[in-house]
PDB file of N, CA and C and ligand atoms in Angstrom:
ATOM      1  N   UNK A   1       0.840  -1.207   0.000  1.00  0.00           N
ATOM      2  CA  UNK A   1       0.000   0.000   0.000  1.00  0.00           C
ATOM      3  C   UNK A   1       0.872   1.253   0.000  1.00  0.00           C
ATOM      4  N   UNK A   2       0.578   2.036  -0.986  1.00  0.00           N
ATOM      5  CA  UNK A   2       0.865   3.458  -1.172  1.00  0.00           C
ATOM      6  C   UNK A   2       0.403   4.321  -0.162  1.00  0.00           C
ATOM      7  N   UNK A   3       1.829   5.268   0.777  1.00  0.00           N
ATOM      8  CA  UNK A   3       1.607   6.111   1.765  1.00  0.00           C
ATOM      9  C   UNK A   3       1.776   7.681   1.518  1.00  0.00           C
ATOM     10  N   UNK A   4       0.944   8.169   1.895  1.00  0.00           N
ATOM     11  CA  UNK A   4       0.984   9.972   1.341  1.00  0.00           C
ATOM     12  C   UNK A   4       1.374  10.465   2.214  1.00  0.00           C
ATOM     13  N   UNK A   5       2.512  11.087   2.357  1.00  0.00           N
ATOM     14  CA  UNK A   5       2.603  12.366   3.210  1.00  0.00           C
ATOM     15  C   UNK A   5       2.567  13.624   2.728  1.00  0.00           C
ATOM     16  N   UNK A   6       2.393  14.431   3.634  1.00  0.00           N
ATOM     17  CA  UNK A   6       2.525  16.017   3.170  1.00  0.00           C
ATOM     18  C   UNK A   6       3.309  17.187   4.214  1.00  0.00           C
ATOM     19  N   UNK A   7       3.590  17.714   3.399  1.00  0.00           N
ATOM     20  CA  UNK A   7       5.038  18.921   3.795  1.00  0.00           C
ATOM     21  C   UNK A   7       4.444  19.868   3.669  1.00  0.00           C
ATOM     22  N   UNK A   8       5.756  21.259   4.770  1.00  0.00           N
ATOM     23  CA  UNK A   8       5.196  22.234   3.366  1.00  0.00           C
ATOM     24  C   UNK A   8       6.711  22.575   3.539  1.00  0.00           C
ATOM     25  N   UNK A   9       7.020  23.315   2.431  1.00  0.00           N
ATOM     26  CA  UNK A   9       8.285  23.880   2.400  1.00  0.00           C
ATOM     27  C   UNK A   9       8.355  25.150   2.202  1.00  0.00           C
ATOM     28  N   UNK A  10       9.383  25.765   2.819  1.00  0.00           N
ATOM     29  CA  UNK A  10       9.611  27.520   2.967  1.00  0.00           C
ATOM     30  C   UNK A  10      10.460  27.790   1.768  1.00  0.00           C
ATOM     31  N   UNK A  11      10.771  28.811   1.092  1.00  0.00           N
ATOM     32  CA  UNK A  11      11.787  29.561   0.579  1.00  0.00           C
ATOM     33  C   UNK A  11      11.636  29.326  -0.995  1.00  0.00           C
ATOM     34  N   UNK A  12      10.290  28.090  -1.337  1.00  0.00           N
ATOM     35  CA  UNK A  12      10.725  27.826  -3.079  1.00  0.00           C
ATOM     36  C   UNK A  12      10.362  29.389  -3.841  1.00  0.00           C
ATOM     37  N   UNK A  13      10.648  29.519  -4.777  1.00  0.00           N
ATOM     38  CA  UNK A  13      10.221  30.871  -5.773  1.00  0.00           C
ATOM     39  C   UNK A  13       9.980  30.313  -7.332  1.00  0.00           C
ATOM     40  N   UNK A  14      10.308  29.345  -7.493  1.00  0.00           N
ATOM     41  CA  UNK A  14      10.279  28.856  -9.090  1.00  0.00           C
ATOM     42  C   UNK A  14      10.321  27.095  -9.577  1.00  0.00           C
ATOM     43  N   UNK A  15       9.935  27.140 -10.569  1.00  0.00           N
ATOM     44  CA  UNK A  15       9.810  25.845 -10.960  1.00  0.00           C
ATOM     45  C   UNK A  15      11.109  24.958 -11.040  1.00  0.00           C
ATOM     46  N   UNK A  16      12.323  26.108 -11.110  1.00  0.00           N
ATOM     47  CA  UNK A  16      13.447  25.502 -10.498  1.00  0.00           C
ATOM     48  C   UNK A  16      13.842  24.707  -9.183  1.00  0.00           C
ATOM     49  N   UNK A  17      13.314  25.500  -7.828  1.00  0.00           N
ATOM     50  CA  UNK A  17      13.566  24.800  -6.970  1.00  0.00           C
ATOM     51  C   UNK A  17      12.582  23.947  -6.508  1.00  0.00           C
ATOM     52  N   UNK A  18      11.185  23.734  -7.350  1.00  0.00           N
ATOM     53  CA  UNK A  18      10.454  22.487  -6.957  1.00  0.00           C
ATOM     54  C   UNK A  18      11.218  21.146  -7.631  1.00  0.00           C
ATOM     55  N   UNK A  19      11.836  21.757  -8.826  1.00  0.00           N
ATOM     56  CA  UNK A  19      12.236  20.386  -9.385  1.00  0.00           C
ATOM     57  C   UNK A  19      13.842  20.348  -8.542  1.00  0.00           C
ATOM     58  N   UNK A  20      14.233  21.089  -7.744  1.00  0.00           N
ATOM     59  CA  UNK A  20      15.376  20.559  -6.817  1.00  0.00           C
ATOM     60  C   UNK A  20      14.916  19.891  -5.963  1.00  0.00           C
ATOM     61  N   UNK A  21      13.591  20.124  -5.156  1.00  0.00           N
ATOM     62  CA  UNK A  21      12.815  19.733  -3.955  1.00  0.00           C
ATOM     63  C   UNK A  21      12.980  18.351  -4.213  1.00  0.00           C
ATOM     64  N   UNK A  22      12.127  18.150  -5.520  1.00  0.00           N
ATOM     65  CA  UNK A  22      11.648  16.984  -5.751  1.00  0.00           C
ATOM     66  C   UNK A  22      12.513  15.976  -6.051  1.00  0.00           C
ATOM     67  N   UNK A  23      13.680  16.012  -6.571  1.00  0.00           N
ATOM     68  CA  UNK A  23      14.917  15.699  -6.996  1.00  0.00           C
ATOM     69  C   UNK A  23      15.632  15.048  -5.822  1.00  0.00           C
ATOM     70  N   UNK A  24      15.739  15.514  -4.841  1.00  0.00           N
ATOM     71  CA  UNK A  24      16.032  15.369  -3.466  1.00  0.00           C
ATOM     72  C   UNK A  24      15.150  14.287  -2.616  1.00  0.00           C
ATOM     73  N   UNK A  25      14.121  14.935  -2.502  1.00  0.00           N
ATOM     74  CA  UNK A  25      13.080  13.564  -2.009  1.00  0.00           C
ATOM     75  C   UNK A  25      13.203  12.303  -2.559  1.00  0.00           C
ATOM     76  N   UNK A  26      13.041  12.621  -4.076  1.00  0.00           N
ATOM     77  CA  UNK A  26      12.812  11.116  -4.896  1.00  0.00           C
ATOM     78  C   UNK A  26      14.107  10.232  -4.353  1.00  0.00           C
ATOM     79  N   UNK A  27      15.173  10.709  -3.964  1.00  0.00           N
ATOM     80  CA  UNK A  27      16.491  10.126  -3.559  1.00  0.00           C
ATOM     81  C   UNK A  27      16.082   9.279  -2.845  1.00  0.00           C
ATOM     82  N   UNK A  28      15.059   9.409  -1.846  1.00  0.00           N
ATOM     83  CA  UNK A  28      14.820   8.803   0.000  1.00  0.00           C
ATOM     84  C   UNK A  28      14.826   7.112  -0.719  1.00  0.00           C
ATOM     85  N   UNK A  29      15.072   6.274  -0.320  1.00  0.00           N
ATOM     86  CA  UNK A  29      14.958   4.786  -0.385  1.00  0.00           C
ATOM     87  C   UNK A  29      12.983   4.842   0.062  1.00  0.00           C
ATOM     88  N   UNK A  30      12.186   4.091  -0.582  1.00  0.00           N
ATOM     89  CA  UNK A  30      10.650   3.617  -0.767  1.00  0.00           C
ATOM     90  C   UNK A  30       9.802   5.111  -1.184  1.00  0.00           C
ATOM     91  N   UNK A  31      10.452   6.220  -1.890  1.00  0.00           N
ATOM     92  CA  UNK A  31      10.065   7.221  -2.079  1.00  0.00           C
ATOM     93  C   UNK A  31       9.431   6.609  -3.613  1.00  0.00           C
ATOM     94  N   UNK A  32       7.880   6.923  -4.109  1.00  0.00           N
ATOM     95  CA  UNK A  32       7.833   6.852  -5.515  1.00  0.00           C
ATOM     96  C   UNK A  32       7.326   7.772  -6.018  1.00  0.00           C
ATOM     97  N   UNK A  33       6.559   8.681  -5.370  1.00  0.00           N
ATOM     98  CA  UNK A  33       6.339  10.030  -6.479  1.00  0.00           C
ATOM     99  C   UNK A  33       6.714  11.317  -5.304  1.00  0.00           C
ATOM    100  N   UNK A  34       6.809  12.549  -5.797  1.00  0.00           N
ATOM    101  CA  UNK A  34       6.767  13.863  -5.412  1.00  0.00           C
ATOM    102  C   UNK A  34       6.007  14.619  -6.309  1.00  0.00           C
ATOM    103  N   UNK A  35       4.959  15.507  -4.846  1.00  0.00           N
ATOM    104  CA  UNK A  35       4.238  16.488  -5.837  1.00  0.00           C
ATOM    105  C   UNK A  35       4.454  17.683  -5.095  1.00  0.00           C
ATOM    106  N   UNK A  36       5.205  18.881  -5.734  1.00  0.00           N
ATOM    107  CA  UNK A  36       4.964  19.890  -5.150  1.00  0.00           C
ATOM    108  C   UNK A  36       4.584  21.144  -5.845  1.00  0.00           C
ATOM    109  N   UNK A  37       3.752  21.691  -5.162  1.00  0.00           N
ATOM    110  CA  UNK A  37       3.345  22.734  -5.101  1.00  0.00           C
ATOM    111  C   UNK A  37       4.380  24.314  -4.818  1.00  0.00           C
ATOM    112  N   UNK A  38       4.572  25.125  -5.953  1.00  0.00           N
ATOM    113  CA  UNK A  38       5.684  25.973  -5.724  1.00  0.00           C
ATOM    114  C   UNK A  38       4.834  27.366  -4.921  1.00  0.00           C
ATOM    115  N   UNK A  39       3.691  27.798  -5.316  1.00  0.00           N
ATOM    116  CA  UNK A  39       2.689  28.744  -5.049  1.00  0.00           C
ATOM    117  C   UNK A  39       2.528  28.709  -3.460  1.00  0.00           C
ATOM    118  N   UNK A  40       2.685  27.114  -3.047  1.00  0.00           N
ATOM    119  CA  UNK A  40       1.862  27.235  -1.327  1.00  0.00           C
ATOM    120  C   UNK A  40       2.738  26.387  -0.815  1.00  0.00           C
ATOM    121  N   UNK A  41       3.982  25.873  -1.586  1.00  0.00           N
ATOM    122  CA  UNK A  41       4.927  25.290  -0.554  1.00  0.00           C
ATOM    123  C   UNK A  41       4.502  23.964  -0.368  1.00  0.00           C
ATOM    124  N   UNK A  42       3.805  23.092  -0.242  1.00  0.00           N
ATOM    125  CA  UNK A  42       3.027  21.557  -0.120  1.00  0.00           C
ATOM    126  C   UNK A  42       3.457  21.051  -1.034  1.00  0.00           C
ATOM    127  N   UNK A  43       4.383  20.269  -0.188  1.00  0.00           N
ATOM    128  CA  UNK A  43       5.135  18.782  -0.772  1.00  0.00           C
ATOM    129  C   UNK A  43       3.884  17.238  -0.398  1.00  0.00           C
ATOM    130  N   UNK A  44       3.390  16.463  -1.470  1.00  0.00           N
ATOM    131  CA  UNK A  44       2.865  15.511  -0.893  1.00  0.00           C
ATOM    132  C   UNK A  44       4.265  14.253  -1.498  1.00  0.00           C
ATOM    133  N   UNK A  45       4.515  13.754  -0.481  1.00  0.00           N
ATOM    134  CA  UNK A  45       5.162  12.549  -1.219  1.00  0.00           C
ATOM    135  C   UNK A  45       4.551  11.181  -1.215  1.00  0.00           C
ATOM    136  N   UNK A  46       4.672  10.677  -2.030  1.00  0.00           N
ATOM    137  CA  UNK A  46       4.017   9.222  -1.974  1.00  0.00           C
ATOM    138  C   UNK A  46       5.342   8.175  -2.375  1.00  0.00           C
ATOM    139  N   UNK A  47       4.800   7.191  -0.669  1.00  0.00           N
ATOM    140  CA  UNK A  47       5.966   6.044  -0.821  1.00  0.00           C
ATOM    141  C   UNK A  47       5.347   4.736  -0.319  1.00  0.00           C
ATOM    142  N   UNK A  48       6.292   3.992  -0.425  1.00  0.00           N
ATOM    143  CA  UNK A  48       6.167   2.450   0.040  1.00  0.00           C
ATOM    144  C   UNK A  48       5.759   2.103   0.708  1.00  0.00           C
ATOM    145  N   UNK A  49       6.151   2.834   2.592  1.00  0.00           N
ATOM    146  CA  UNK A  49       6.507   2.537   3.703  1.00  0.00           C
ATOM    147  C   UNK A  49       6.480   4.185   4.402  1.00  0.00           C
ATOM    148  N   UNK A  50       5.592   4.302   5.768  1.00  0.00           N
ATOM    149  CA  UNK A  50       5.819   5.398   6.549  1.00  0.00           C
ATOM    150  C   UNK A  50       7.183   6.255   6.057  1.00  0.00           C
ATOM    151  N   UNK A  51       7.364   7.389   5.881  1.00  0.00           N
ATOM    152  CA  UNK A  51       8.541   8.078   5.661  1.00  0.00           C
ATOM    153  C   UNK A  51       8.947   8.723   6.869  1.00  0.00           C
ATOM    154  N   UNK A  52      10.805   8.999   7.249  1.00  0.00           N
ATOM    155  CA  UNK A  52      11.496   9.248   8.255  1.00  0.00           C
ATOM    156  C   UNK A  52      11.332  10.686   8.103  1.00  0.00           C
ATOM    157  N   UNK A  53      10.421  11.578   9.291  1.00  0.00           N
ATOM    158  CA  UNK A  53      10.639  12.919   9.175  1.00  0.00           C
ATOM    159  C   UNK A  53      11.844  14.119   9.073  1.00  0.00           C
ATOM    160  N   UNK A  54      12.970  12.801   9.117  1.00  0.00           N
ATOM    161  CA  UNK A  54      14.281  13.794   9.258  1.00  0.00           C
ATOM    162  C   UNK A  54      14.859  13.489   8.031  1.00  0.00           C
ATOM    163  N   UNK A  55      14.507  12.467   7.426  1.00  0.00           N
ATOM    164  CA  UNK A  55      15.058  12.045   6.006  1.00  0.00           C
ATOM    165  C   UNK A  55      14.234  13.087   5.177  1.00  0.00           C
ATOM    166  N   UNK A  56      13.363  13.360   5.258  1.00  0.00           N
ATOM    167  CA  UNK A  56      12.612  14.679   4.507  1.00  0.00           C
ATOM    168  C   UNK A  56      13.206  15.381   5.121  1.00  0.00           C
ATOM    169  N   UNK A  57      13.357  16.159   5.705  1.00  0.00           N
ATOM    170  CA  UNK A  57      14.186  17.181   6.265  1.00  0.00           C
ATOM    171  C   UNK A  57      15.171  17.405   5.911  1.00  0.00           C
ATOM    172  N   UNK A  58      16.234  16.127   5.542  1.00  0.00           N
ATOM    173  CA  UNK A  58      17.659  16.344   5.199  1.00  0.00           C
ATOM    174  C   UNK A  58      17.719  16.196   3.640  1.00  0.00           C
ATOM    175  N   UNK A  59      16.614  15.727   3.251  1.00  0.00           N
ATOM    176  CA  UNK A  59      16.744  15.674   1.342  1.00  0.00           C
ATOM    177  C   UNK A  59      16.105  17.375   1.284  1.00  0.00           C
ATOM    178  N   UNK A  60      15.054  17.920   1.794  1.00  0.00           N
ATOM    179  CA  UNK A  60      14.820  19.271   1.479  1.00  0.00           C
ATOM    180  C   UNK A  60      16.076  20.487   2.235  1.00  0.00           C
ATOM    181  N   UNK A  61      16.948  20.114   3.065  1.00  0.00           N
ATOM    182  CA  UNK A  61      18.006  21.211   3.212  1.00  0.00           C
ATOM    183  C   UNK A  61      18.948  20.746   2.501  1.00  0.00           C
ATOM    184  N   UNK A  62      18.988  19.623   1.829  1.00  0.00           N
ATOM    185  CA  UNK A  62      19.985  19.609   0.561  1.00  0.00           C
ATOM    186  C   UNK A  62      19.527  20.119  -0.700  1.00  0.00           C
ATOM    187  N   UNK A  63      18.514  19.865  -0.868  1.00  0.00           N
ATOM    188  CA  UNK A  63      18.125  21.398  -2.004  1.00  0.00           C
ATOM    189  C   UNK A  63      18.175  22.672  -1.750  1.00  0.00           C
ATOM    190  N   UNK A  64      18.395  23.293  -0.513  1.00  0.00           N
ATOM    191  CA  UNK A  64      18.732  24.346   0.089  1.00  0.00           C
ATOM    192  C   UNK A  64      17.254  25.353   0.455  1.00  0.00           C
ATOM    193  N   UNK A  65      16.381  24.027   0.828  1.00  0.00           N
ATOM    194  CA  UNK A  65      15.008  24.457   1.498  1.00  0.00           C
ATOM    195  C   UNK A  65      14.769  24.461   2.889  1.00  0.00           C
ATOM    196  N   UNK A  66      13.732  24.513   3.499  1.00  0.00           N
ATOM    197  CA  UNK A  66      13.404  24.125   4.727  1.00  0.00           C
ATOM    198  C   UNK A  66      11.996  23.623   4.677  1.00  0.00           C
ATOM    199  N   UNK A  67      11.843  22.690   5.760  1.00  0.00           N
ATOM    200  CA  UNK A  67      10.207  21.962   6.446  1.00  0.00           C
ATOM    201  C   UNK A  67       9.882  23.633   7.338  1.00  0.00           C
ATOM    202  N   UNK A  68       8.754  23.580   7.122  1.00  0.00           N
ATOM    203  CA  UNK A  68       7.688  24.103   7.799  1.00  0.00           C
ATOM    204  C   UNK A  68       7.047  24.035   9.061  1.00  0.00           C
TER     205      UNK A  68
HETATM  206 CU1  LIG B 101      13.631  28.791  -7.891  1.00  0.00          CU
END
């Protein structure tokens, strides 16, 4: 079963740094889609398995974002 979470993220401005966001997430091990939203910041990710709130955390400050 497919698990949804949702984010939000601070600082995006362009379709550039959603596709860094997303780029980053998709990395996480049981990650299979990213959807984000650049307008309101809402990351939903959809994965395998419950996702590690700090593993989102550390794939979005490696795109040079922040959690909400
Ligand atoms: Cu940008």
């Amino acid at each position: 079963m497919a698990v949804e979470s949702n984010y939000t993220v601070t600082g995006m401005t362009c379709g550039h740094c959603a596709a860094s966001v997303r780029e980053e997430i998709s990395e996480i091990a049981g990650v299979q889609g990213v959807d984000v939203n650049v307008e309101t910041g809402a990351v939903t990710v959809t994965s395998d398995a419950d996702l590690d709130r700090a593993a989102v955390d550390a794939a979005v400050k490696e795109a040079g974002y922040a959690l909400a």
